[in-house]
CSV table of C-alpha atoms and ligand atoms in Angstrom, one decimal:
chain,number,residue,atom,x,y,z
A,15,UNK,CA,-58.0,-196.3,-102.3
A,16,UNK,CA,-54.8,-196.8,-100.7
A,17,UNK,CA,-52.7,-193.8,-99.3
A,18,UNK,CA,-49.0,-193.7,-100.9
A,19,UNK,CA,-46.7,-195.1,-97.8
A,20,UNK,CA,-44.9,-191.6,-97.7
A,21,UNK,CA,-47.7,-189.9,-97.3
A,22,UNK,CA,-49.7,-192.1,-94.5
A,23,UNK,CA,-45.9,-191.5,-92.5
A,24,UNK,CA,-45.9,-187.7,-92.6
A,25,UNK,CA,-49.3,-187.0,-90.5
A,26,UNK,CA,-48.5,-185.9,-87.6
A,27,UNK,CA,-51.0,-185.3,-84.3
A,28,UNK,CA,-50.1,-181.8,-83.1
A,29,UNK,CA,-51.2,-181.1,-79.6
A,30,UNK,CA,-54.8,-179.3,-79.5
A,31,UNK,CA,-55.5,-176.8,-76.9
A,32,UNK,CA,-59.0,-178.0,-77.3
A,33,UNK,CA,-58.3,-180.8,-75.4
A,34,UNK,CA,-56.2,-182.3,-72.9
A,35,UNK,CA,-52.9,-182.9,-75.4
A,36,UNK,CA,-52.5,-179.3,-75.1
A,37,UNK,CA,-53.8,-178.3,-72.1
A,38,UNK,CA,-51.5,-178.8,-69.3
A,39,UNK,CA,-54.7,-180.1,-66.4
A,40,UNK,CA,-53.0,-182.2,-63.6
A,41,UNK,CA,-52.8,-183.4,-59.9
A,42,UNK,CA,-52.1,-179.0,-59.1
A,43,UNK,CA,-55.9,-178.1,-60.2
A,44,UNK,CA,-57.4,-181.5,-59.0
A,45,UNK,CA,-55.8,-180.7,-55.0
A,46,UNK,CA,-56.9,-177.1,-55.5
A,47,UNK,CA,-61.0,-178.4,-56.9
A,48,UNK,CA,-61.0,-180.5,-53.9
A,49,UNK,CA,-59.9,-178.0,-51.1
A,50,UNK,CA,-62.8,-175.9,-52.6
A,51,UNK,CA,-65.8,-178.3,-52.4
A,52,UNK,CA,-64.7,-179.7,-49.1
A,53,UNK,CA,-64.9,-176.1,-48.0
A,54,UNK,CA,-68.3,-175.9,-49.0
A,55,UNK,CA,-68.5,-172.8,-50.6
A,56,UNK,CA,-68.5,-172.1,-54.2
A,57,UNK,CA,-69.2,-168.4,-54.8
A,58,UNK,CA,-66.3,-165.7,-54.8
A,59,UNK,CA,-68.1,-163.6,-52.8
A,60,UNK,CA,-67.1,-165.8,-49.8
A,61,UNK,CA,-64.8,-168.4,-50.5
A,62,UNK,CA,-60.9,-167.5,-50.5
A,63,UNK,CA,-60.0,-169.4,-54.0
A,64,UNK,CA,-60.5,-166.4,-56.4
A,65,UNK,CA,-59.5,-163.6,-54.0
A,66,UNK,CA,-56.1,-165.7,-53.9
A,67,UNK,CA,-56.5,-165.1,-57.5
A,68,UNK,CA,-56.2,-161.6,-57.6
A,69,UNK,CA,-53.7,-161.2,-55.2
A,70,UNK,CA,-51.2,-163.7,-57.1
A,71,UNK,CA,-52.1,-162.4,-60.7
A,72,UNK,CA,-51.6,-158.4,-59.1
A,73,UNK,CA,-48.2,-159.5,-58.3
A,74,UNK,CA,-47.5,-161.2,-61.1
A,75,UNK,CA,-48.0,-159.0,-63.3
A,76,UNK,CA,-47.1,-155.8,-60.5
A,77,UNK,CA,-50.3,-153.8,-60.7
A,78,UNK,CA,-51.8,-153.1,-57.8
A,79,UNK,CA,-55.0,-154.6,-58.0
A,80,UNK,CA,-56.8,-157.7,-60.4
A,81,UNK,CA,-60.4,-158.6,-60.4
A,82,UNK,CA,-61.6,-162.3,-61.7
A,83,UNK,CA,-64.8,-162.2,-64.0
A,84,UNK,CA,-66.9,-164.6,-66.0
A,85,UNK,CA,-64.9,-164.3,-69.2
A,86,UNK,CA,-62.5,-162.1,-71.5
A,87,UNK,CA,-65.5,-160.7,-72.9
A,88,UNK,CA,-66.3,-159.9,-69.3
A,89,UNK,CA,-63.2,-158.2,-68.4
A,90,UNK,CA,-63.1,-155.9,-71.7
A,91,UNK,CA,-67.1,-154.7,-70.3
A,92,UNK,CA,-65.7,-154.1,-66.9
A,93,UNK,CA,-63.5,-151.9,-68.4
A,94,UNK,CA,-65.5,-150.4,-70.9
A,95,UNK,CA,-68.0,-149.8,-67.9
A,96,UNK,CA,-65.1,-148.3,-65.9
A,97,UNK,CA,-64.7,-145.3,-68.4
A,98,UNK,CA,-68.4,-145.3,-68.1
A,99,UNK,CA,-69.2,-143.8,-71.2
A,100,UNK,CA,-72.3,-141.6,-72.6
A,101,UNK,CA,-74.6,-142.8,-75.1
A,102,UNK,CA,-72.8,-141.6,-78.2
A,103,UNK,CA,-69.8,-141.6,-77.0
A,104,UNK,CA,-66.8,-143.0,-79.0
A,105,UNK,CA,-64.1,-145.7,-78.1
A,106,UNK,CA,-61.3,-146.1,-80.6
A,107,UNK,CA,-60.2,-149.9,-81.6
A,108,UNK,CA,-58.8,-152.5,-83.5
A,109,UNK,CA,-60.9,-154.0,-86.2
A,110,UNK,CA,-58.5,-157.3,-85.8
A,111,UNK,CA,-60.1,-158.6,-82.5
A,112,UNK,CA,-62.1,-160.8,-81.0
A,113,UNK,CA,-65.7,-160.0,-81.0
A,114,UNK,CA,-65.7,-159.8,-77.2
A,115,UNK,CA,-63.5,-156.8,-77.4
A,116,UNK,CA,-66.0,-154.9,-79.7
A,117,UNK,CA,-69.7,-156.0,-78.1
A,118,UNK,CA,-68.9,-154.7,-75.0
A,119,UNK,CA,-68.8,-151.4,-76.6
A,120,UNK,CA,-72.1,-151.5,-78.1
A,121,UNK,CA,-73.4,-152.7,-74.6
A,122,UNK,CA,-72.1,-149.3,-73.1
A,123,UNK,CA,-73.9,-147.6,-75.5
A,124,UNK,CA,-70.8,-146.4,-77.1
A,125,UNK,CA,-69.8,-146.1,-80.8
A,126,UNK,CA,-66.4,-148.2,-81.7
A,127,UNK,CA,-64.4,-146.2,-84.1
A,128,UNK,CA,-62.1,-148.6,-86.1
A,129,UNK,CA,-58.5,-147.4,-86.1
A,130,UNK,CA,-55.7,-148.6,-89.0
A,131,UNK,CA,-54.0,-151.1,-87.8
A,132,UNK,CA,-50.1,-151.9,-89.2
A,133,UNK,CA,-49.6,-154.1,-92.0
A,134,UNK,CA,-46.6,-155.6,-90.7
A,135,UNK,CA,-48.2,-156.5,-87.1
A,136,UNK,CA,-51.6,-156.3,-87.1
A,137,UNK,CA,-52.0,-153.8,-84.3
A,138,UNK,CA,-53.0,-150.2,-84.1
A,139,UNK,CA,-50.1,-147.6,-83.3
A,140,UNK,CA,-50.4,-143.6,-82.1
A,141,UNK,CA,-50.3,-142.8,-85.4
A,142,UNK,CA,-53.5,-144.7,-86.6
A,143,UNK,CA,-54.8,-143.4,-83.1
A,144,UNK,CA,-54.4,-140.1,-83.3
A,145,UNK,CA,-56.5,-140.1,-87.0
A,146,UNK,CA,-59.8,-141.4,-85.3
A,147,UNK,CA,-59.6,-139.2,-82.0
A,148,UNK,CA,-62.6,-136.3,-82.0
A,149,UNK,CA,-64.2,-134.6,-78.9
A,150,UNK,CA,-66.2,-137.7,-78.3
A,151,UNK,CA,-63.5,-139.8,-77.5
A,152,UNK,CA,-64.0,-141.4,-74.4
A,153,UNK,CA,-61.0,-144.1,-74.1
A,154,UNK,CA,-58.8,-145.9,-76.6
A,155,UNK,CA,-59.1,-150.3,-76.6
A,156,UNK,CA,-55.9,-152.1,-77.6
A,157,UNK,CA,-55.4,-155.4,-78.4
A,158,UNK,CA,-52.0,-157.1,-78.5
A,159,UNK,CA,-52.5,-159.2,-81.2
A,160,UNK,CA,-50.8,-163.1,-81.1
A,161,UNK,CA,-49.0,-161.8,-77.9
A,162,UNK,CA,-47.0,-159.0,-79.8
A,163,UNK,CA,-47.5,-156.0,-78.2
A,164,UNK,CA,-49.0,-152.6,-79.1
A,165,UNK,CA,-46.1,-150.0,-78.6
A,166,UNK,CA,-47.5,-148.5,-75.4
A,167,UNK,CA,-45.4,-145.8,-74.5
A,168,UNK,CA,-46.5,-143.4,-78.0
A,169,UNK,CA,-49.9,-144.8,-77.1
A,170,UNK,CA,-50.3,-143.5,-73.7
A,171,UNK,CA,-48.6,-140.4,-74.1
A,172,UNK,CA,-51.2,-139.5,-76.7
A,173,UNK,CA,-53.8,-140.6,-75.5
A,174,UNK,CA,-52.6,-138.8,-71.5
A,175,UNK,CA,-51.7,-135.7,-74.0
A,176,UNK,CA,-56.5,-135.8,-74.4
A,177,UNK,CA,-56.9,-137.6,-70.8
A,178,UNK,CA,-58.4,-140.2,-72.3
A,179,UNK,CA,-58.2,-143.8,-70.5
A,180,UNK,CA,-55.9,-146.7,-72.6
A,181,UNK,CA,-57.6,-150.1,-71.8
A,182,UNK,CA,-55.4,-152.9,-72.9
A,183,UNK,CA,-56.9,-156.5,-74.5
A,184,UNK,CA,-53.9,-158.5,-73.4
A,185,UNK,CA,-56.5,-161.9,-73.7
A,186,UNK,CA,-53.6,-163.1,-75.7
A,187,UNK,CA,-50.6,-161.4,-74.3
A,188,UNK,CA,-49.9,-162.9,-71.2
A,189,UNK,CA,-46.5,-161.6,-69.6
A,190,UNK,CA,-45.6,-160.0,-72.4
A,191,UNK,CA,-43.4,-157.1,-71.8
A,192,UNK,CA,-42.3,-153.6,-73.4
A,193,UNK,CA,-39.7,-151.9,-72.0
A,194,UNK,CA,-39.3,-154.4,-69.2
A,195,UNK,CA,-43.0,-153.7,-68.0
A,196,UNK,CA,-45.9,-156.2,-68.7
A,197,UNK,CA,-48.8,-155.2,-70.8
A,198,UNK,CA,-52.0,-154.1,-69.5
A,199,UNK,CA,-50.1,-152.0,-67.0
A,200,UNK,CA,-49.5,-149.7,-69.5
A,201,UNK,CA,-53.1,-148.4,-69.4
A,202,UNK,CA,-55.9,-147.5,-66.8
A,203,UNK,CA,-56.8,-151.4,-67.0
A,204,UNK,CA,-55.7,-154.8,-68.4
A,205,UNK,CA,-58.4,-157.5,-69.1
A,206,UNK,CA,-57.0,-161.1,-69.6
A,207,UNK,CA,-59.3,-164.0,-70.6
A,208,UNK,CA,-59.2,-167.5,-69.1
A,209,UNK,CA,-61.1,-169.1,-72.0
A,210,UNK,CA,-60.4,-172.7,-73.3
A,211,UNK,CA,-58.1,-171.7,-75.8
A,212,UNK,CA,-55.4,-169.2,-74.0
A,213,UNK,CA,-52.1,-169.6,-72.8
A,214,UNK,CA,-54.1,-170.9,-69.3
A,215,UNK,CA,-57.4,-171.3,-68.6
A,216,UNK,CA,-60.4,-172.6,-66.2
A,217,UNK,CA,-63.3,-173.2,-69.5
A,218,UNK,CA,-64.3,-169.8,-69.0
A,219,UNK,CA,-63.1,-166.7,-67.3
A,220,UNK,CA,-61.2,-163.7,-67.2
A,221,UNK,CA,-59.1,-161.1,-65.0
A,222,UNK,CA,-59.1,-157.2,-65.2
A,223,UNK,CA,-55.9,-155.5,-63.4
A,224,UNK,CA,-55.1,-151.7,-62.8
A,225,UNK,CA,-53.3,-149.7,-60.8
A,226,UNK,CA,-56.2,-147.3,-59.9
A,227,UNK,CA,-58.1,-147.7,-56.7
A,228,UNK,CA,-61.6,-145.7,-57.8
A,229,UNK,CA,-61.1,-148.1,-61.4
A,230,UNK,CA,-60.5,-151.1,-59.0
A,231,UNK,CA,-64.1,-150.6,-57.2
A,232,UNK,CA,-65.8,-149.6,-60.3
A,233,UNK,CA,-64.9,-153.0,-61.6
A,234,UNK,CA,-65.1,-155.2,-58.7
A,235,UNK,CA,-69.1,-153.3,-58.5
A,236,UNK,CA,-70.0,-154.3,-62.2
A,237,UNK,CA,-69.0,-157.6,-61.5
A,238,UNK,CA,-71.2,-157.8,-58.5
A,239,UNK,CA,-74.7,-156.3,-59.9
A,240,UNK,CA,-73.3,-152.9,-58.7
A,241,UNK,CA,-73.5,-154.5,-54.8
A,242,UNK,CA,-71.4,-152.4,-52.5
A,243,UNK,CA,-69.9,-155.5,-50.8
A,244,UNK,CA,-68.0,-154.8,-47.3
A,245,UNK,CA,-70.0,-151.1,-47.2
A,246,UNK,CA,-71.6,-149.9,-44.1
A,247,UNK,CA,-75.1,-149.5,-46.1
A,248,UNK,CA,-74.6,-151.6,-49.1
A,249,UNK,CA,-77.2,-151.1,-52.3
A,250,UNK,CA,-77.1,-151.9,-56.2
A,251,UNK,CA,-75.4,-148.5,-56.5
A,252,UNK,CA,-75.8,-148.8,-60.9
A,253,UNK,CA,-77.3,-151.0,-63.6
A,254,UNK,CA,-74.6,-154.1,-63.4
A,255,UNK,CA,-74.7,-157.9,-63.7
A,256,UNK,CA,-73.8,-161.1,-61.9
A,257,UNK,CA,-69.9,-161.3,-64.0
A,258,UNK,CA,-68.4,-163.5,-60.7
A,259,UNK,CA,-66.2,-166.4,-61.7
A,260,UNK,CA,-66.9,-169.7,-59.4
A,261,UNK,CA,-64.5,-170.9,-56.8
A,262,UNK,CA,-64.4,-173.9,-59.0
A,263,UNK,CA,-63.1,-171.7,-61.7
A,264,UNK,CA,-61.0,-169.7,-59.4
A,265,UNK,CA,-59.5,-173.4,-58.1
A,266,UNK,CA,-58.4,-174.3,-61.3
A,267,UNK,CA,-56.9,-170.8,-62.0
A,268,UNK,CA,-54.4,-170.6,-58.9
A,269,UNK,CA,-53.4,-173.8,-60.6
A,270,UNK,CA,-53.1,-173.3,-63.7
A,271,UNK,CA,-51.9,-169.3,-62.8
A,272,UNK,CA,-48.8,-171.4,-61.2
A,273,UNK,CA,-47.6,-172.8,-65.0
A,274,UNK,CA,-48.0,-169.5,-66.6
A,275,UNK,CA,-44.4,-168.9,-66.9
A,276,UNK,CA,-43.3,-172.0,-68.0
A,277,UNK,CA,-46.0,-172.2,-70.6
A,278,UNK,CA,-45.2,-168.7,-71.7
A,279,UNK,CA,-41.6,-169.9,-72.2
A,280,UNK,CA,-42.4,-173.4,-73.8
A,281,UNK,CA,-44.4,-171.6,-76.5
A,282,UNK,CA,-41.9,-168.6,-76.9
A,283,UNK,CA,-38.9,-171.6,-77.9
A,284,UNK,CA,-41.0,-173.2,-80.5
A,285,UNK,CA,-39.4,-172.0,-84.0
A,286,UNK,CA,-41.4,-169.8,-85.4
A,287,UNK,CA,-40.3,-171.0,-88.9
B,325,PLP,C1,-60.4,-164.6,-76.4
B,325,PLP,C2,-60.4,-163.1,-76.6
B,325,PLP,C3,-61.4,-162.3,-76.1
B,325,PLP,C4,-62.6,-162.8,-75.4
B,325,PLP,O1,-62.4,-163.7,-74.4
B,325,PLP,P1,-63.6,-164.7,-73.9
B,325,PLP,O2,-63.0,-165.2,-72.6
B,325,PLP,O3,-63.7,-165.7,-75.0
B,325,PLP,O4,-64.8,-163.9,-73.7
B,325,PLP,C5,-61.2,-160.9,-76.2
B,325,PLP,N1,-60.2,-160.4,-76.9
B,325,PLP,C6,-59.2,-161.1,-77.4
B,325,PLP,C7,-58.1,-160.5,-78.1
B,325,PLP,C8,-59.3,-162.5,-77.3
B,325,PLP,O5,-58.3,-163.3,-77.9
């Protein structure tokens, strides 16, 4: 059967950011790969790519410190770990999420209680919040859905108002800001995710950042097997796992971390019809 003429003209090939139309890979993240295997060493917990990493996205974003991990799935566990809840304890969220905002939860032991989100943009607000707090509340997990961000400032008074710890899934939410101030340092910690299909990405990965030195060890610890790294008598302090990201990841990253803006800004001019 033949296609009517009109028809065959109007397909059009949108970029995919499953492969390379969308993706913007190029000569930046080759130079970067090849200073990394020429130095020889491929784990973070010697080489200098993703420690550049951290110090770039800290800035960026103006927390004080960011730690690379495995994934976005990753990040949201380091965070969840942080807070280091009880078995039993409860962790309000989103029920509009990825699932690698809600397993981490379960991994912790803890018990996600599902908050209302708003009809108009999918997130939760202090008002939903406050509904599902109870005296087992351990910390609150936002989600910035589609890069529209929670409104943080009702949010963290509230939750300040119990002293329980905000952790912000800004996995799709990269330099968005409220106020002038870029999520996930609006909370006690911000997890990103460098996964295939964000705004940049190495395959896999993810970044946590906060402003919290005591958070900041906790996290770099559970992604090191909870291996006191630079300590006079080091030990595997807590039950953790091996969450490092690659040098080879953390290559690509410093490149790609480079195009962030622009990317930000290419996607925010699209017409949103
Ligand atoms: C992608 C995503 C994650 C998980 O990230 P991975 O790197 O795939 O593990 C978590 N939360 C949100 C909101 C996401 O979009």
């Amino acid at each position: 059967m033949t296609q009517p003429a009109m028809l065959e003209e109007a397909v059009i090939t949108l970029p995919s950011d499953q492969e390379a139309s969308g993706r913007s890979f190029g000569r930046e993240e080759i130079e970067e790969l090849v200073k990394v295997i020429e130095s020889g060493t491929l784990t973070c917990t010697k080489g200098t790519a993703c420690a550049t990493l951290e110090k770039r996205f800290a800035e960026l974003l103006g927390a004080r410190y960011a730690i690379a991990c495995a994934s976005g799935s990753a990040a949201v566990h380091c965070a969840i770990a942080a807070v280091d809840p009880e078995p039993g304890d409860e962790i309000v969220t989103t029920p509009i999420t990825d699932m690698g905002a809600l397993a981490p939860i379960l991994y912790q032991g803890a018990i996600p209680v599902f908050a209302d989100v708003d009809p108009y943009t999918g997130n939760v607000t202090a008002a939903t919040i406050a509904r599902c707090l109870s005296p087992r509340t351990k910390a609150i997990v936002v989600t910035h859905l589609f890069g529209n961000p929670c409104e943080m400032e009702p949010i963290v008074e509230l939750a300040s108002k119990h002293g329980i710890p905000v952790l912000e899934d800004c996995a799709q939410a990269y330099l968005a800001r409220q106020k002038g101030k870029h999520v996930g340092t609006y909370g006690a910690v911000g997890c990103f995710s460098l996964q295939q299909g964000k705004h940049i990405t190495t395959g896999e990965g993810g970044l946590c950042v906060t402003n919290d030195p005591d958070v900041a060890r906790r996290i770099r610890l559970f992604v090191n097997k909870a291996w006191g790294y630079g300590d006079a008598n080091p030990d595997h302090y807590f039950l953790a796992l091996n969450y490092r990201l690659t040098e080879l990841q953390g290559a690509v990253a410093l490149a790609q971390l480079a195009k962030l803006p622009s990317g930000v800004d290419q996607r925010r001019a699209w017409p949103t019809g």
